[in-house]
mmCIF file of C-alpha atoms in Angstrom:
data_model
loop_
_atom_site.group_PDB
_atom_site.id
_atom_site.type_symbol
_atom_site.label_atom_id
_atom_site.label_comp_id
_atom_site.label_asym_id
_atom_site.label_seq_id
_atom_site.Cartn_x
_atom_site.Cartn_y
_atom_site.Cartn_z
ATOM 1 C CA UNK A 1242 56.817 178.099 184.631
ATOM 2 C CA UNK A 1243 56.791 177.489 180.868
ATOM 3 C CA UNK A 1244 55.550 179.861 178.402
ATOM 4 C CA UNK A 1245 54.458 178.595 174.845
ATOM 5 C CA UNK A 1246 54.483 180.319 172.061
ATOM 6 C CA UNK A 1247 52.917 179.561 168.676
ATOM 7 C CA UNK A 1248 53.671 180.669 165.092
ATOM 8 C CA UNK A 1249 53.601 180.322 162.061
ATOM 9 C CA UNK A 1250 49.292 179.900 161.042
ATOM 10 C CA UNK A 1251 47.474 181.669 158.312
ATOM 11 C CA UNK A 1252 45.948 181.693 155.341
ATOM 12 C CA UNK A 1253 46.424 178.341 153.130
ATOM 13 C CA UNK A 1254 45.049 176.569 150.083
ATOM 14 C CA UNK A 1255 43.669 173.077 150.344
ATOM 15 C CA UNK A 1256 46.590 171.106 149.329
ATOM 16 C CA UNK A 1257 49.071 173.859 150.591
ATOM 17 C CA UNK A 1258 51.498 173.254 153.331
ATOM 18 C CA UNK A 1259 52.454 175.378 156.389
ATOM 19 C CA UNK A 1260 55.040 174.300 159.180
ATOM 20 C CA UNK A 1261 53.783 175.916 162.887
ATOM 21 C CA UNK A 1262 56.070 176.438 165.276
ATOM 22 C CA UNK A 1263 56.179 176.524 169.257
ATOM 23 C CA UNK A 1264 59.088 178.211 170.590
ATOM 24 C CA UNK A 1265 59.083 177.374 174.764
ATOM 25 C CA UNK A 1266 60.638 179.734 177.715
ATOM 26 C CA UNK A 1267 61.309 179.523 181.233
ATOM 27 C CA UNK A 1268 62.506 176.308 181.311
ATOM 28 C CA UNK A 1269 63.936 173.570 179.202
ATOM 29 C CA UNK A 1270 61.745 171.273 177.605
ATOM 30 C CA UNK A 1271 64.032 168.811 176.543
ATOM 31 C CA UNK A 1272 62.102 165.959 178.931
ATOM 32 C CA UNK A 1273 58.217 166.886 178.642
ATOM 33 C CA UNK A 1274 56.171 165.504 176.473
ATOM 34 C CA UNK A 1275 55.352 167.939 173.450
ATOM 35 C CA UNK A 1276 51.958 168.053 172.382
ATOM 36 C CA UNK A 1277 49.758 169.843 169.146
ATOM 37 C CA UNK A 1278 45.992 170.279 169.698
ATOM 38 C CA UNK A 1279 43.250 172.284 167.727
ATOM 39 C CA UNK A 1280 39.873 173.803 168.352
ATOM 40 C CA UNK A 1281 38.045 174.365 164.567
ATOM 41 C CA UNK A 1282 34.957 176.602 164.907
ATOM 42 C CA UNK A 1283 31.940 175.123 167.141
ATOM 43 C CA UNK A 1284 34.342 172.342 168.210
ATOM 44 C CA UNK A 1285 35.701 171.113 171.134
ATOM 45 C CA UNK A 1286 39.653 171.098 170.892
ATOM 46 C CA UNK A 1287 40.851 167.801 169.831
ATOM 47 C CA UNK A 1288 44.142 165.982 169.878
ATOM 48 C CA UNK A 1289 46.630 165.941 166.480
ATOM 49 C CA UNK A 1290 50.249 164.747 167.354
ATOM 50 C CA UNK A 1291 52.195 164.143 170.359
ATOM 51 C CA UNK A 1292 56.373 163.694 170.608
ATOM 52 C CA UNK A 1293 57.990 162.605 174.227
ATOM 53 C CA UNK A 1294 60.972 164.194 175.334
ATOM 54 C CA UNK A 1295 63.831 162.423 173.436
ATOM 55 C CA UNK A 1296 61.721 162.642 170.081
ATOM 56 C CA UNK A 1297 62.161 158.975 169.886
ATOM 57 C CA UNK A 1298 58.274 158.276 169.908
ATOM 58 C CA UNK A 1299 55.171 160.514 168.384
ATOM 59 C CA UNK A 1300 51.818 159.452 167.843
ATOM 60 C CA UNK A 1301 48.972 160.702 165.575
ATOM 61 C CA UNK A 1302 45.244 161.469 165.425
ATOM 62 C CA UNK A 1303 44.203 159.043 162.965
ATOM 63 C CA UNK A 1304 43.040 161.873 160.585
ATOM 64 C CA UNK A 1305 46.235 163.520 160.598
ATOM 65 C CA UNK A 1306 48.634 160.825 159.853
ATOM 66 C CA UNK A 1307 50.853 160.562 157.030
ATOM 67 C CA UNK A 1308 50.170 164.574 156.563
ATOM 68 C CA UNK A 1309 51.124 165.778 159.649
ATOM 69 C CA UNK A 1310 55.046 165.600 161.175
ATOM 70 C CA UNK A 1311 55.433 166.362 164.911
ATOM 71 C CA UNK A 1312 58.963 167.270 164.974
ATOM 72 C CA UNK A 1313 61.772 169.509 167.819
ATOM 73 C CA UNK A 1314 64.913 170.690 168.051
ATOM 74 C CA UNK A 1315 65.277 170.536 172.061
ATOM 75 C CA UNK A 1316 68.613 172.804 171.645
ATOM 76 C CA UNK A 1317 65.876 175.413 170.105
ATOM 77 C CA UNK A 1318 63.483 174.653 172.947
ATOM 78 C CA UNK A 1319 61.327 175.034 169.731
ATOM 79 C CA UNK A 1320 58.746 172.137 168.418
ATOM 80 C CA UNK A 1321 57.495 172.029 165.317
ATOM 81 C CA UNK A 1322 54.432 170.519 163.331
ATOM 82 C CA UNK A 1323 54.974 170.195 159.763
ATOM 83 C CA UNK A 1324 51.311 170.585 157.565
ATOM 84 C CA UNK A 1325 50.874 168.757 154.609
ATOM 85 C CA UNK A 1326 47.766 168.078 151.933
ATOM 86 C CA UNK A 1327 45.845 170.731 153.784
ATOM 87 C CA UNK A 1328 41.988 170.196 153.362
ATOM 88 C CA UNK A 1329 39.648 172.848 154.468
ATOM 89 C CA UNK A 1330 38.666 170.526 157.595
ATOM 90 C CA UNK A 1331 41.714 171.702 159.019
ATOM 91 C CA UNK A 1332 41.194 175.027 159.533
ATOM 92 C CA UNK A 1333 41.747 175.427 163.666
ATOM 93 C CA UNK A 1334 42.752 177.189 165.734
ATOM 94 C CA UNK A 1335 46.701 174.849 166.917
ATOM 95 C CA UNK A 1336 47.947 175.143 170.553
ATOM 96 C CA UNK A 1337 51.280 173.978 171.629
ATOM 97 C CA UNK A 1338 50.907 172.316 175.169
ATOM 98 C CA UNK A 1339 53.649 170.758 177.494
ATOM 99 C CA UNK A 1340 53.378 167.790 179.494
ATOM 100 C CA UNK A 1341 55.945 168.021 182.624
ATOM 101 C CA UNK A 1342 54.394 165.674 184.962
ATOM 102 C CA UNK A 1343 53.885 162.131 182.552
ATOM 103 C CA UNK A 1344 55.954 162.868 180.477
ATOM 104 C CA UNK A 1345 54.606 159.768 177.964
ATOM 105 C CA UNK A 1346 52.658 160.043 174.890
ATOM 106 C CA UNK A 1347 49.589 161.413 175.741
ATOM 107 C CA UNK A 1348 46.683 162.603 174.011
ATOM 108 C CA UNK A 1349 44.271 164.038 176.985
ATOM 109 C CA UNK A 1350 44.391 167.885 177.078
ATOM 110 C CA UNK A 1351 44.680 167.172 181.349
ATOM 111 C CA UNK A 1352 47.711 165.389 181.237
ATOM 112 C CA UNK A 1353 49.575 168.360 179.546
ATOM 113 C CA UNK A 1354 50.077 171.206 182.083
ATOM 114 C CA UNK A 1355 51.141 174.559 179.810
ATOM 115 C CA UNK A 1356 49.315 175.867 176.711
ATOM 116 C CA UNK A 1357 50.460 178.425 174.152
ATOM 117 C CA UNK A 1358 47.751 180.791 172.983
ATOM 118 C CA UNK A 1359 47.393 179.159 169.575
ATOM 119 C CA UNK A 1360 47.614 180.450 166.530
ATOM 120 C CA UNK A 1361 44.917 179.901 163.596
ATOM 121 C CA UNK A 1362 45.465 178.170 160.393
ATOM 122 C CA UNK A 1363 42.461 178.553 157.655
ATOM 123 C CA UNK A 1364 42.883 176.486 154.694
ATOM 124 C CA UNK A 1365 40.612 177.791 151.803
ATOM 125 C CA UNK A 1366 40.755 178.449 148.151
#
């Protein structure tokens, strides 16, 4: 079993930046694919950035890219997802999943088998 743990949300003005962070125990994650989701209010929980194992390949939600860095330090177990030019559309709650089965860049929330609790990032003035 994995556990997932998120940190690092809160209170942000549009523009702002905030780096989240999801520290992983249990097992090593160093091969699963790493994945950063969000729910925002009324919403169903969409897909942001995903990184496979190595860190060699990530992939964006279109809206996200070029603001948002999907990063990890596999000695730290840890992955991170750098926040920049907030806008208040991106107020969320984030989860941290972990894909140990496909371990590919994936952006389905099925393919990715353990889930933090999230942690919620508002981004208003």
């Amino acid at each position: 079993q994995v556990q997932l743990v998120e940190s690092g949300g809160g209170l942000v003005q549009p523009g702002g930046s905030l780096r989240l962070s999801c520290a992983a125990s249990g097992r090593t994650i160093s091969t699963y694919t790493m994945g950063w989701f969000r729910q925002a209010p009324g919403k169903e929980r969409a897909f942001v950035a995903a990184i496979t194992g190595s860190g060699s390949s990530t992939f964006y939600a279109p809206s996200m890219k070029g603001r948002f860095t999907i990063a990890r330090d596999n000695a730290k177990n840890t992955v991170y997802l750098q926040m920049n030019s907030l806008k208040p559309e991106d107020t969320a709650v984030y989860y941290c999943a972990a894909d140990s089965r496909f371990l590919r860049i994936n952006i389905r929330e099925y393919e990715y088998d353990y889930w933090g609790q999230g942690t919620q990032v508002t981004v208003s003035s």
